[in-house]
Coordinates of C-alpha atoms in Angstrom, one line a residue:
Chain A
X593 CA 38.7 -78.2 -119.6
X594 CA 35.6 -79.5 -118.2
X595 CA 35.2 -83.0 -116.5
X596 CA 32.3 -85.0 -118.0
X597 CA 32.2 -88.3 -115.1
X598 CA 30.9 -91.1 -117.9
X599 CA 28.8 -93.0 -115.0
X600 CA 26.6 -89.5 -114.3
X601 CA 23.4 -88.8 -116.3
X602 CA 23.2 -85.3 -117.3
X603 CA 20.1 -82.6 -117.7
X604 CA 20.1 -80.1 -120.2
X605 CA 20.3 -77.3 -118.0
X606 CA 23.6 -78.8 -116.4
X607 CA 22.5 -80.9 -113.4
X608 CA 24.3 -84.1 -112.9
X609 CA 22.8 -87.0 -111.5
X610 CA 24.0 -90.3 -110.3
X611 CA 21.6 -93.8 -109.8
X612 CA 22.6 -95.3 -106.7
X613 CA 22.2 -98.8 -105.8
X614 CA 18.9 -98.2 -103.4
X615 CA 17.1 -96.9 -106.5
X616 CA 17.5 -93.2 -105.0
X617 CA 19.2 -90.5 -107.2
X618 CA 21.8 -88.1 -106.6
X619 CA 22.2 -84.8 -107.9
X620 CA 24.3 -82.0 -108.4
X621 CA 25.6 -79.4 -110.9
X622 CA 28.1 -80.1 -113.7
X623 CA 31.6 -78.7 -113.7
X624 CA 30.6 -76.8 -116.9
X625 CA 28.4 -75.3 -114.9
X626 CA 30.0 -74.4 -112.0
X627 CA 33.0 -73.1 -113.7
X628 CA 30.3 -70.5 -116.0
X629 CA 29.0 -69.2 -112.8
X630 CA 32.4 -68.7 -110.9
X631 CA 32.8 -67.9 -107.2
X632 CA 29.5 -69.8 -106.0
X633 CA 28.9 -67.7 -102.7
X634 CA 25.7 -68.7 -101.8
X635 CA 22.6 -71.9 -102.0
X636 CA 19.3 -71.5 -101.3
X637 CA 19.3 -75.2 -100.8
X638 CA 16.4 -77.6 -101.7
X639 CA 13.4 -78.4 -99.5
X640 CA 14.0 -81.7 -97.8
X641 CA 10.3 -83.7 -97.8
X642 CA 9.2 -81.7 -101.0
X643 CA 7.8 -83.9 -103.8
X644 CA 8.7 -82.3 -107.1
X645 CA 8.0 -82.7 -110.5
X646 CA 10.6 -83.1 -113.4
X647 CA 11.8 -79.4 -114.7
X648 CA 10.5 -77.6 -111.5
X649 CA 12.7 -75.2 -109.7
X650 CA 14.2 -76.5 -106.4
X651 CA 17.2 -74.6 -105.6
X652 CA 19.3 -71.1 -106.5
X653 CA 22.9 -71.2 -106.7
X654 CA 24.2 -67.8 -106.2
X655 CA 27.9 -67.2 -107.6
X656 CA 29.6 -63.0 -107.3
X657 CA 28.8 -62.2 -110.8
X658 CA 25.0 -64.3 -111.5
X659 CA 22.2 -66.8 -109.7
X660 CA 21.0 -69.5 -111.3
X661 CA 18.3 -71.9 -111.0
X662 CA 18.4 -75.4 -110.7
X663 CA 15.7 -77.6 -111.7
X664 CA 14.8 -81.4 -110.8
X665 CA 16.2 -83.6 -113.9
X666 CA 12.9 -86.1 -112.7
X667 CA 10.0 -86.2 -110.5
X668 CA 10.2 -87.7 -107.0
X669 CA 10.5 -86.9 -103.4
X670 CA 13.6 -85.1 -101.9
X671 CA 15.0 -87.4 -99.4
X672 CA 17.9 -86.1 -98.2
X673 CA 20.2 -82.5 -98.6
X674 CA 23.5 -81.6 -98.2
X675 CA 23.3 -79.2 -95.5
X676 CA 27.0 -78.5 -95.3
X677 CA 26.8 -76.5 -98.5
X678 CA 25.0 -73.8 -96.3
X679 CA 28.3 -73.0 -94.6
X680 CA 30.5 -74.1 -97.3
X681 CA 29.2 -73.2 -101.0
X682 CA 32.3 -73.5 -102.7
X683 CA 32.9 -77.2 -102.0
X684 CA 30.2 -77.0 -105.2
X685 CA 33.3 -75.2 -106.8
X686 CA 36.0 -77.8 -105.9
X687 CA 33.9 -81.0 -106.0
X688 CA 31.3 -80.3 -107.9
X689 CA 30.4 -84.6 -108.4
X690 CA 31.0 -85.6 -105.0
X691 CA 31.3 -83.2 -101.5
X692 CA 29.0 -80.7 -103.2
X693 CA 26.1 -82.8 -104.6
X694 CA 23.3 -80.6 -103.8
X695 CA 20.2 -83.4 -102.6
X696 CA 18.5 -87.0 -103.2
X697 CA 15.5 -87.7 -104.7
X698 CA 13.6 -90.7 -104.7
X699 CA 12.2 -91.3 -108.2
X700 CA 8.7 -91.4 -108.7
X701 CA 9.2 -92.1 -112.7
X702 CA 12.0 -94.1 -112.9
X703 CA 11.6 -94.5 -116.6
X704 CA 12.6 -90.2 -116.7
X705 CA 15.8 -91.3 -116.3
X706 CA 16.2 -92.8 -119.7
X707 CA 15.3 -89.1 -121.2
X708 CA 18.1 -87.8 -120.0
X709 CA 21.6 -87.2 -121.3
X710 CA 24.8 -89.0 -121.4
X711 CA 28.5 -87.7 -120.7
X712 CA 29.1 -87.4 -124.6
X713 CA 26.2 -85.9 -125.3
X714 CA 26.0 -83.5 -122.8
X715 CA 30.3 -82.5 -123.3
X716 CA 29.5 -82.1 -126.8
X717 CA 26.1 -79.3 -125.8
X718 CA 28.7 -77.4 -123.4
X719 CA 31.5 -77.1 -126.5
Chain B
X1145 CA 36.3 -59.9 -132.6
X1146 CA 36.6 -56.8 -130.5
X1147 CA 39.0 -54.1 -130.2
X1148 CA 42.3 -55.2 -128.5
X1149 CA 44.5 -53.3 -125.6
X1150 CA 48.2 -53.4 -125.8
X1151 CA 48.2 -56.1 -123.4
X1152 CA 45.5 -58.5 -125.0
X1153 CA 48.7 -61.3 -125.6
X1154 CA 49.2 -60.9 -121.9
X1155 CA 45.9 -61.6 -121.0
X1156 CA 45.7 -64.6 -122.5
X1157 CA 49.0 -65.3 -121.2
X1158 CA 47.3 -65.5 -118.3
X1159 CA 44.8 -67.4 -118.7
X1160 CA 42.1 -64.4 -119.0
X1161 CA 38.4 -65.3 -119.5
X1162 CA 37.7 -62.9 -122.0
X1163 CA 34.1 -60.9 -122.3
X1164 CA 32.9 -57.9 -124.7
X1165 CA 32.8 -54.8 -122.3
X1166 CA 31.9 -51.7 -124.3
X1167 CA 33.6 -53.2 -127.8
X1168 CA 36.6 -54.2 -126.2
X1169 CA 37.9 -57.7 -125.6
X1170 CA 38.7 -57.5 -121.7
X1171 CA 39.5 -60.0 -118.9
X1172 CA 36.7 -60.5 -117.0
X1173 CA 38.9 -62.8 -114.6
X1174 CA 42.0 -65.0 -114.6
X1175 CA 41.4 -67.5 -112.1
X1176 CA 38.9 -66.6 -109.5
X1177 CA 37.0 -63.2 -108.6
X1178 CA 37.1 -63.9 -105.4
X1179 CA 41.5 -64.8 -105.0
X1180 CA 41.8 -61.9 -107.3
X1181 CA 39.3 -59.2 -105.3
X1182 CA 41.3 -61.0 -101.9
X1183 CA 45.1 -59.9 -103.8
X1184 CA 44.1 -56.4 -104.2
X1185 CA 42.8 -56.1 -100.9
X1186 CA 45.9 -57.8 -99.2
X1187 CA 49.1 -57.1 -101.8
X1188 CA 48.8 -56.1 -104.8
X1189 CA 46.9 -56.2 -108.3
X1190 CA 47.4 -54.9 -111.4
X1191 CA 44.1 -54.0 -113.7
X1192 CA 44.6 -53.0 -118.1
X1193 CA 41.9 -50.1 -117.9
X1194 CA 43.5 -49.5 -120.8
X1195 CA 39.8 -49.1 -122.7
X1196 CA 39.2 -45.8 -120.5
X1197 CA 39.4 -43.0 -123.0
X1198 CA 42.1 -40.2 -121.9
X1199 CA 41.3 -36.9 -123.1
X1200 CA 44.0 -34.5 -123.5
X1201 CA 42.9 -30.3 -123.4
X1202 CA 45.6 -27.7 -124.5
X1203 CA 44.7 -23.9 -125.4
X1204 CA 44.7 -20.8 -123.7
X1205 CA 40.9 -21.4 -122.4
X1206 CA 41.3 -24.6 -121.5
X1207 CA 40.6 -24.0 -118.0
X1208 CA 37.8 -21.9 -118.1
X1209 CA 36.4 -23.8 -120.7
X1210 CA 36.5 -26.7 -118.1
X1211 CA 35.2 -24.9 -115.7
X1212 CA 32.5 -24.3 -117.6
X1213 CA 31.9 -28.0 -118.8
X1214 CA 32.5 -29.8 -115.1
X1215 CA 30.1 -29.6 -112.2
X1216 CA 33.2 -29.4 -110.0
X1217 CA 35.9 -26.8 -110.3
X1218 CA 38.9 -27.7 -112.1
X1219 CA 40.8 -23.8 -110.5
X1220 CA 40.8 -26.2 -107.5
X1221 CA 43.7 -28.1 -108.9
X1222 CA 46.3 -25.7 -107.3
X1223 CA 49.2 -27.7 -108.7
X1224 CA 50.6 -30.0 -111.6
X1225 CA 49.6 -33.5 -111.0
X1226 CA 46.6 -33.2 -108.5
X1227 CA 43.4 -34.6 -109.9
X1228 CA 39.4 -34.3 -108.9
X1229 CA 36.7 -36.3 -109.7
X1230 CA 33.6 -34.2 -111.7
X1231 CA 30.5 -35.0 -112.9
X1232 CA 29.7 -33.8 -116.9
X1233 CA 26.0 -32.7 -116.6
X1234 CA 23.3 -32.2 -119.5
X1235 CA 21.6 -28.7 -119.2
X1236 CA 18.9 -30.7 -117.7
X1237 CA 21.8 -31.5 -114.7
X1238 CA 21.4 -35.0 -116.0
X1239 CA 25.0 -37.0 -115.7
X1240 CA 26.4 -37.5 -118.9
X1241 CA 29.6 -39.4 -117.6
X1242 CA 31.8 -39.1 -114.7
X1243 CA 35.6 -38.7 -114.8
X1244 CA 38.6 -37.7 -113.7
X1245 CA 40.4 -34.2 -114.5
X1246 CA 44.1 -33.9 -113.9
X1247 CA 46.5 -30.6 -114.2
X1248 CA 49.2 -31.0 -116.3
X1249 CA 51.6 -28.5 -117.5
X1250 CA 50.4 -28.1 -120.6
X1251 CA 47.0 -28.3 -119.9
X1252 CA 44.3 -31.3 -118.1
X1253 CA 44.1 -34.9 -119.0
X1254 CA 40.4 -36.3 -118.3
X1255 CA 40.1 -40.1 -118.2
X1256 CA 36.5 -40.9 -118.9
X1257 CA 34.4 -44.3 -119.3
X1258 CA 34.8 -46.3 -122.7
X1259 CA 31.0 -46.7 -122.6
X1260 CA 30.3 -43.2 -123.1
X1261 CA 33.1 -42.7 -125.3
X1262 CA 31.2 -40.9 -128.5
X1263 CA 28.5 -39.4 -126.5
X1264 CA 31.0 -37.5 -124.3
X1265 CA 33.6 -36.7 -127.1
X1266 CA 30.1 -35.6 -129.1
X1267 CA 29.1 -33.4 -126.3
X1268 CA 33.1 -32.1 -125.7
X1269 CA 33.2 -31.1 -129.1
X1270 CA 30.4 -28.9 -129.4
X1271 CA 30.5 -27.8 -125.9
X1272 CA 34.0 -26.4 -127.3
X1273 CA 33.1 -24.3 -130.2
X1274 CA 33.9 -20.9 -129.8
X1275 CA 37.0 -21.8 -127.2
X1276 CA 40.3 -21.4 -127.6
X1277 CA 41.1 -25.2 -126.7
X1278 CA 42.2 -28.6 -128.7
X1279 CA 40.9 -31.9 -127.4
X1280 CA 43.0 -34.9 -128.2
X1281 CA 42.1 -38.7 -127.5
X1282 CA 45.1 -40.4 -126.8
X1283 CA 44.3 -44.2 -128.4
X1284 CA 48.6 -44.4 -127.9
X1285 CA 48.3 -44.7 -124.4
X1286 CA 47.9 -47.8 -122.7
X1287 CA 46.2 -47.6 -118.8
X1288 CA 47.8 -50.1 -115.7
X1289 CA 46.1 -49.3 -112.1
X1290 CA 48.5 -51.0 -109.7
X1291 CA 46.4 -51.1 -106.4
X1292 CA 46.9 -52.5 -102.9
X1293 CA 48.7 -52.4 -99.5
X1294 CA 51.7 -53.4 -101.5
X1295 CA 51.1 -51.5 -104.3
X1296 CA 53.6 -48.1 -104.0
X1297 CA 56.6 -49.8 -102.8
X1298 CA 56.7 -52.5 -106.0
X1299 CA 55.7 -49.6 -108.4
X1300 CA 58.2 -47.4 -106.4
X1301 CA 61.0 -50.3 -106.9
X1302 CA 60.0 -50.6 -110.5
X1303 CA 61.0 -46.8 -110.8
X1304 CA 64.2 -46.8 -109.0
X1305 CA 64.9 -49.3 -111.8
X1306 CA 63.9 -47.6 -114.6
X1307 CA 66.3 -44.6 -112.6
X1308 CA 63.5 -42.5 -111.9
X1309 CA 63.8 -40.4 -109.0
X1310 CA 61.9 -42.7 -106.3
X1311 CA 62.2 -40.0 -104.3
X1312 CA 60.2 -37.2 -105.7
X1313 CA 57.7 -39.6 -106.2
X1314 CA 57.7 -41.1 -102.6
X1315 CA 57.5 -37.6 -100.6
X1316 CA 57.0 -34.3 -103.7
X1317 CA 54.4 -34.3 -106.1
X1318 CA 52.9 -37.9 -105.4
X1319 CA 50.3 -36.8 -102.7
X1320 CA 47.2 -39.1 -102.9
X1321 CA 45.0 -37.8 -105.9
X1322 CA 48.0 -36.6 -107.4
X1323 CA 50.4 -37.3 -110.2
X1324 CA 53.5 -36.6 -112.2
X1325 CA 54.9 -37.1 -115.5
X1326 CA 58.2 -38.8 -115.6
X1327 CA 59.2 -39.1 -119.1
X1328 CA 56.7 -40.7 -121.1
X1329 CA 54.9 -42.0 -118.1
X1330 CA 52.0 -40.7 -116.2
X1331 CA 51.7 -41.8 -112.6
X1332 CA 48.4 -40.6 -110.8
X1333 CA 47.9 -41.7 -107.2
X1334 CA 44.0 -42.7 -108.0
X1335 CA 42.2 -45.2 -108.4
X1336 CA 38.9 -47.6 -108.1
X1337 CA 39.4 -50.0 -105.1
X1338 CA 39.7 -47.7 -101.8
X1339 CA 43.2 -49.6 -101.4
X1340 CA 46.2 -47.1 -101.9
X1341 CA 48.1 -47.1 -105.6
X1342 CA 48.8 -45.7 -108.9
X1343 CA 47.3 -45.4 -112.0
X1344 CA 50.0 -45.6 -114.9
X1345 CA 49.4 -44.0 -118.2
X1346 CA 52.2 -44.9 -120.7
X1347 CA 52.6 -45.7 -124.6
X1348 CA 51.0 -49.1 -125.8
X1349 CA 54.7 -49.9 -126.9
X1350 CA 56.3 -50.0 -123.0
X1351 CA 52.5 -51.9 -121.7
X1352 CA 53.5 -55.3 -122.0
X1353 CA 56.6 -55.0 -120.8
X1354 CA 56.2 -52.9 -117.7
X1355 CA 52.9 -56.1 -117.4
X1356 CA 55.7 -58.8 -117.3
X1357 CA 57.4 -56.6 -114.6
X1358 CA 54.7 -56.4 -112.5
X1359 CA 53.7 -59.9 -112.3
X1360 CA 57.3 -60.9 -111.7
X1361 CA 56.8 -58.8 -108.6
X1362 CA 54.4 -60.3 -107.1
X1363 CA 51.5 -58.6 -108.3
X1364 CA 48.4 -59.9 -109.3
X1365 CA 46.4 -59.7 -113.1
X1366 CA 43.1 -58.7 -111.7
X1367 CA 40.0 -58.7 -114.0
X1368 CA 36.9 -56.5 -114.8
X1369 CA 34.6 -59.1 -112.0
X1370 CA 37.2 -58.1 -108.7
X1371 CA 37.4 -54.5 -110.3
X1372 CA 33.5 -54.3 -109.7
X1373 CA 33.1 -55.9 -106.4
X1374 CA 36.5 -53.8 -105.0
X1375 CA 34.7 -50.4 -106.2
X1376 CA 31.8 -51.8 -104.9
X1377 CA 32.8 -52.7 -101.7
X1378 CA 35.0 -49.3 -101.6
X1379 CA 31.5 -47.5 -102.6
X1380 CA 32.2 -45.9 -106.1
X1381 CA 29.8 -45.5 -108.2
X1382 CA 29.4 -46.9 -111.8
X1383 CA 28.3 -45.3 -115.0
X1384 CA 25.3 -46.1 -116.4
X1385 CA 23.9 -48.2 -113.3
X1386 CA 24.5 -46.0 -110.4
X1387 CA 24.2 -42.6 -112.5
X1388 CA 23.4 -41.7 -115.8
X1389 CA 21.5 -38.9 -117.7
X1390 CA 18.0 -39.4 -115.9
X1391 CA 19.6 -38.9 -112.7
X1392 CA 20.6 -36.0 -110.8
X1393 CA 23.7 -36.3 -109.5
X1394 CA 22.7 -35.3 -105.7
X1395 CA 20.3 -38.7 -106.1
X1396 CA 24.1 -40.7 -107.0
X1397 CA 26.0 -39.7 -103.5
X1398 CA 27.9 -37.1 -105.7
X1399 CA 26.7 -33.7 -104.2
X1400 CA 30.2 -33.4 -102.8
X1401 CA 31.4 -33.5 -106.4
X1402 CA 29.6 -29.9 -107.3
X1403 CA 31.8 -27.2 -106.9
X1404 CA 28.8 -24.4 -105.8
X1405 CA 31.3 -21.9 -104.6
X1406 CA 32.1 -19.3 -106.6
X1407 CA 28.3 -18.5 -106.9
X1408 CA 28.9 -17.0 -110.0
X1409 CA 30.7 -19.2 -112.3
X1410 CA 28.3 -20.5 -114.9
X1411 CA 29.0 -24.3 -115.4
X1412 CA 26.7 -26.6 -117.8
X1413 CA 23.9 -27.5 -115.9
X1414 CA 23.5 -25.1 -112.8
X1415 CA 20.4 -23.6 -113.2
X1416 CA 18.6 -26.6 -112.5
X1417 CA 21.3 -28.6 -110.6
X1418 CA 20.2 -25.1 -108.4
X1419 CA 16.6 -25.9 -108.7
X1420 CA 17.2 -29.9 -107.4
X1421 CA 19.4 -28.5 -104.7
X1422 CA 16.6 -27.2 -102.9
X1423 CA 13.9 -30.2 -103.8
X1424 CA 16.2 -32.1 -102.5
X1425 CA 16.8 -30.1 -99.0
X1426 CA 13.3 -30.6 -99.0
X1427 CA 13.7 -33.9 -99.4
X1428 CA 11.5 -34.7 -102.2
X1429 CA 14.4 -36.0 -104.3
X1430 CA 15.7 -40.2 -103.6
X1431 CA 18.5 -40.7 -101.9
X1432 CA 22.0 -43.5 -102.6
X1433 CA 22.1 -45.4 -99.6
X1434 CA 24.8 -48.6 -98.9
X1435 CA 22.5 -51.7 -98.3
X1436 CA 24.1 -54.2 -95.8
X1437 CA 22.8 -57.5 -95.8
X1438 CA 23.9 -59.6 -93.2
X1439 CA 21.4 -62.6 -93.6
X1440 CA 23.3 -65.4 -96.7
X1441 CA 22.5 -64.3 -100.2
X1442 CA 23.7 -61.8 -102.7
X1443 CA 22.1 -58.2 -103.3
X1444 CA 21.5 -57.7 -107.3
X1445 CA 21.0 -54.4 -109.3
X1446 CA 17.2 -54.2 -110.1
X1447 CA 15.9 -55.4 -106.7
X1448 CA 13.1 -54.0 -105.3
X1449 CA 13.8 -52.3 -101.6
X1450 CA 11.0 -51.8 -99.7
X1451 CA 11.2 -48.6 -97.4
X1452 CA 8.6 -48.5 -94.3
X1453 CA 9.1 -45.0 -92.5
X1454 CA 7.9 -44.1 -89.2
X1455 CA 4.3 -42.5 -90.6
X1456 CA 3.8 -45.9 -91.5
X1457 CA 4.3 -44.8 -95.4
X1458 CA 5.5 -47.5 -97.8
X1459 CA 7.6 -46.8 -100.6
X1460 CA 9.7 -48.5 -103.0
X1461 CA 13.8 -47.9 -104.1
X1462 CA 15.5 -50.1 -106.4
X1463 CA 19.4 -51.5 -106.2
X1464 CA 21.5 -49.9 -108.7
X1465 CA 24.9 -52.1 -107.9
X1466 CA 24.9 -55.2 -105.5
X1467 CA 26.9 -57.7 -105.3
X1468 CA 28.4 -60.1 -102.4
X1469 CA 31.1 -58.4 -100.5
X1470 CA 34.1 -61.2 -100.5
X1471 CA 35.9 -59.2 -97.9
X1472 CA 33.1 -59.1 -95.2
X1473 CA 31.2 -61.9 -96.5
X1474 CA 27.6 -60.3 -97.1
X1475 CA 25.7 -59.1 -99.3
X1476 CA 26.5 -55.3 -100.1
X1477 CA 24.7 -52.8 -102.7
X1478 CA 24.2 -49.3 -103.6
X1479 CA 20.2 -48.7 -103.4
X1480 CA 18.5 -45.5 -104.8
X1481 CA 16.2 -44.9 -101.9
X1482 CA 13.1 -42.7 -101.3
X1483 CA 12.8 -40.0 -98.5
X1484 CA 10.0 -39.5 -95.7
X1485 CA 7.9 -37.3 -96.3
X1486 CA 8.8 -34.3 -93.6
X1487 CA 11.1 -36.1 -93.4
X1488 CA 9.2 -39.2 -91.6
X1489 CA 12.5 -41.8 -90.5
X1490 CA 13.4 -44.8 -92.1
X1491 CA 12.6 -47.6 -89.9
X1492 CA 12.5 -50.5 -92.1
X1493 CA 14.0 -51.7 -95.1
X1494 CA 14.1 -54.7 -96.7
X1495 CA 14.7 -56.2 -100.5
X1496 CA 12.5 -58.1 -102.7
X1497 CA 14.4 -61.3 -103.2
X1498 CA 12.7 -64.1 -105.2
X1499 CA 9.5 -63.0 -103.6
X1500 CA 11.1 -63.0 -99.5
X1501 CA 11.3 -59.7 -97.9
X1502 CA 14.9 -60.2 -96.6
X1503 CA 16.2 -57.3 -93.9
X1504 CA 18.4 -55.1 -94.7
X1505 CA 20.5 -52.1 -93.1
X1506 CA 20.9 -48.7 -94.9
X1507 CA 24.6 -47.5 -93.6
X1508 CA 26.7 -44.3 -95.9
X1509 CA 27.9 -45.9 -99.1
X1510 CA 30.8 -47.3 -98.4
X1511 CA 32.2 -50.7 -97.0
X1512 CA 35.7 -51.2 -97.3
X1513 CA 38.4 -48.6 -97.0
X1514 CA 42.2 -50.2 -96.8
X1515 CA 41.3 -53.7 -96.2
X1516 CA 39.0 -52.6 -93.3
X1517 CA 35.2 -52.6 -92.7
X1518 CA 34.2 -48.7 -92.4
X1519 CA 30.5 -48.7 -91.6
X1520 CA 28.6 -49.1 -88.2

């Protein structure tokens, strides 16, 4: 069974993302997700510096048996990435809401947030 | 709902993801791809291929009907139990399936792919009218291939229990690509990994049991994901993405499959299997190539390889099986690749992926053989 964290926002197309106290935003992909794709292998991992829109693509994540794209859940600048998932993609497998959260972005449209989905909303898509 | 092997209940058992593969409800994995393809490779694993379709052939022509139906010789099976791989060709030398013919003593068993299933028992059937032979599908026989390092000695215990002579197995008829019947068991030293071990052929009924057996031994439940990166890795080809009936089989790395000699037996196909022989001396038919990709990502069927040669000529190939290799740690694929013309070299090749042109390295197909890396 799949862990839904109730403090995480969640995107459609099964990023998670976390508000942190500076106003910058965390993200990552669900454990849905990660447990659909399997074996994650490989990340092309996000540009840091980039400014993105909401729904753009900004990274692959590359599991034995499929890649899949992950897109920004809101617009804003990428501030920081987690570099360590270069050598170790799998810690996206193990800890997919905390050692492998994928980058940081800086919102440019806070209000984007509110559009997004909550734990039981997104747990109930994924059933 | 799908069709169901005997050992459906034990799949779930064990925690099987389950996926539709050719109409059948199969195990894609248990756990994880990657600790199953690791188990195989370093103790043992057992796979339910029990979805292959075995084809038993009695009749007084049943070897020269074969002869005349395979691209490979079946009169090269000198004695019970040994086995060869063979392409089935159209008349067009198009591969219609690929499979494995074993002697038995009343005849050949041929184990082909449950994707081709109707087309090949189609093209059996009427390839058989007007021979003296009887083609049976045996749906009451349930398929375990028990493959690794550790493999033989657990299924060589398992016999000793079941008071099976271990011993004939161990040093008589059980050469590799060979089998034997012992009772209502067929054990075949083949298989789809490049690890050593057997593939068991027994009644549905005794499946689940000899399952339970297994696993309390150690051994592994591996599922369809590790069973394509293992052949993969090991460089077998797969139906219908590697080969099928618009290729010729010396364009799939299975010219060592044709049995040319004797010149004058007439097997489906020849004529213009004859006729690509040469084009493809003069190198005007593609090539399979291994792709190694030692840069981070994964290689994926459908990619786009992009050949430079040393005339400066450009010309595209495409991956027809890629995957990443969890034993070396790359990317790895089979790549139907074009040839120079006279024979110009190959000095670059790299694959379209998202876009980049990322090197990569052709090398023989094949990557893994017995745990260990086999290409320079």
């Amino acid at each position: 069974m799949s862990d839904f964290p109730d403090d995480l926002k969640y995107a459609a197309t099964h990023e998670w993302l976390r508000l942190e106290e500076d106003g910058t935003v965390t993200m990552g992909i669900s454990d849905h997700a990660q447990e659909l794709l399997g074996d994650i292998v490989f990340i092309e991992l996000p540009e840091e510096g980039k400014v993105v829109d909401a729904k753009q693509e900004i990274s692959v994540v590359e599991s034995v048996k499929a890649a899949s794209d992950i897109y920004a859940p809101i617009s804003g600048e990428i501030i920081a990435v987690n570099e360590d998932l270069a050598d170790a993609p799998e810690t996206v497998n193990s800890a997919p809401y905390t050692d492998g959260w994928i980058c940081r972005i800086l919102p440019s449209n806070p209000a984007e947030l509110e559009e997004l989905l909550d734990a039981d909303t997104y747990a109930g898509m994924c059933e | 709902m799908g069709m169901r092997t005997a050992l459906f209940d034990k799949h779930v058992e064990a925690g099987a993801r389950l996926v539709d593969f050719g109409g059948w409800d199969m195990p894609i994995q248990y756990d994880s791809l990657i600790n199953e393809h690791h188990a195989v490779r370093q103790h043992a694993g057992v796979f339910d291929v029990s979805h292959m379709t075995i084809v038993d052939i009695k009749g007084t022509q049943a070897e020269s009907w074969l002869r005349y139906l395979l691209a490979n010789d079946v009169a090269r099976l000198k004695e019970v139990g040994d086995a060869l791989y063979s392409a089935m060709l159209t008349e067009q030398a198009g591969v219609i399936d690929d499979l494995i013919a074993y002697r038995m003593a009343w005849g050949f068993r041929l184990v082909v792919n449950c994707g081709t299933r109707e087309k090949d028992l189609a093209w059996m059937n009427k390839q058989a009218a007007g021979y003296d032979v009887e083609l049976t599908e045996r749906q009451d026989l349930a398929i375990l291939a028990v493959q690794g390092p550790a493999a033989m000695h657990i299924v060589m215990d398992l016999l000793n229990s079941k008071g099976a002579s271990a011993e004939a197995v161990q040093t008589g008829s059980l050469k590799n690509f060979s089998g034997a019947e012992f009772g209502s068991w067929f054990i075949a030293r083949t298989g789809y990994t490049g690890e050593n071990g057997v593939e068991i052929m027994l009644p549905n009924s005794e499946a689940p049991g000899i399952w339970d057996e297994l696993l309390a031994a150690g051994v592994k439940p591996i599922g369809l994901g590790a069973r394509d990166t293992l052949r993969l890795e090991a460089g077998m080809n797969l139906y219908g993405h590697d080969m099928d009936e618009s290729v010729s089989p010396l364009s799939a790395n299975m010219g060592w499959t044709i049995a040319w000699e004797p010149a004058d037996r007439n097997f489906i196909g020849r004529s213009v299997l004859e006729n690509q022989r040469e084009a493809f001396k003069r190198g005007e038919l593609p090539v399979l190539s291994g792709l190694v990709m030692e840069e981070r990502g994964v290689l994926r069927e459908g990619l786009r390889v992009q050949c430079t040669f040393a005339d400066g000529a450009i010309k595209d190939g495409v991956i027809t099986s890629g995957t990443f290799s969890p034993t070396l740690k790359h990317g790895i694929a089979l790549a139907r690749i074009p040839v120079g013309s006279q024979n110009a070299a190959l000095t670059r090749c790299e694959v379209d992926i998202r876009g980049k042109l990322i090197p990569v390295r052709p090398v023989k197909p094949g990557f893994v053989r017995l745990g260990k890396k086999v290409f320079e």
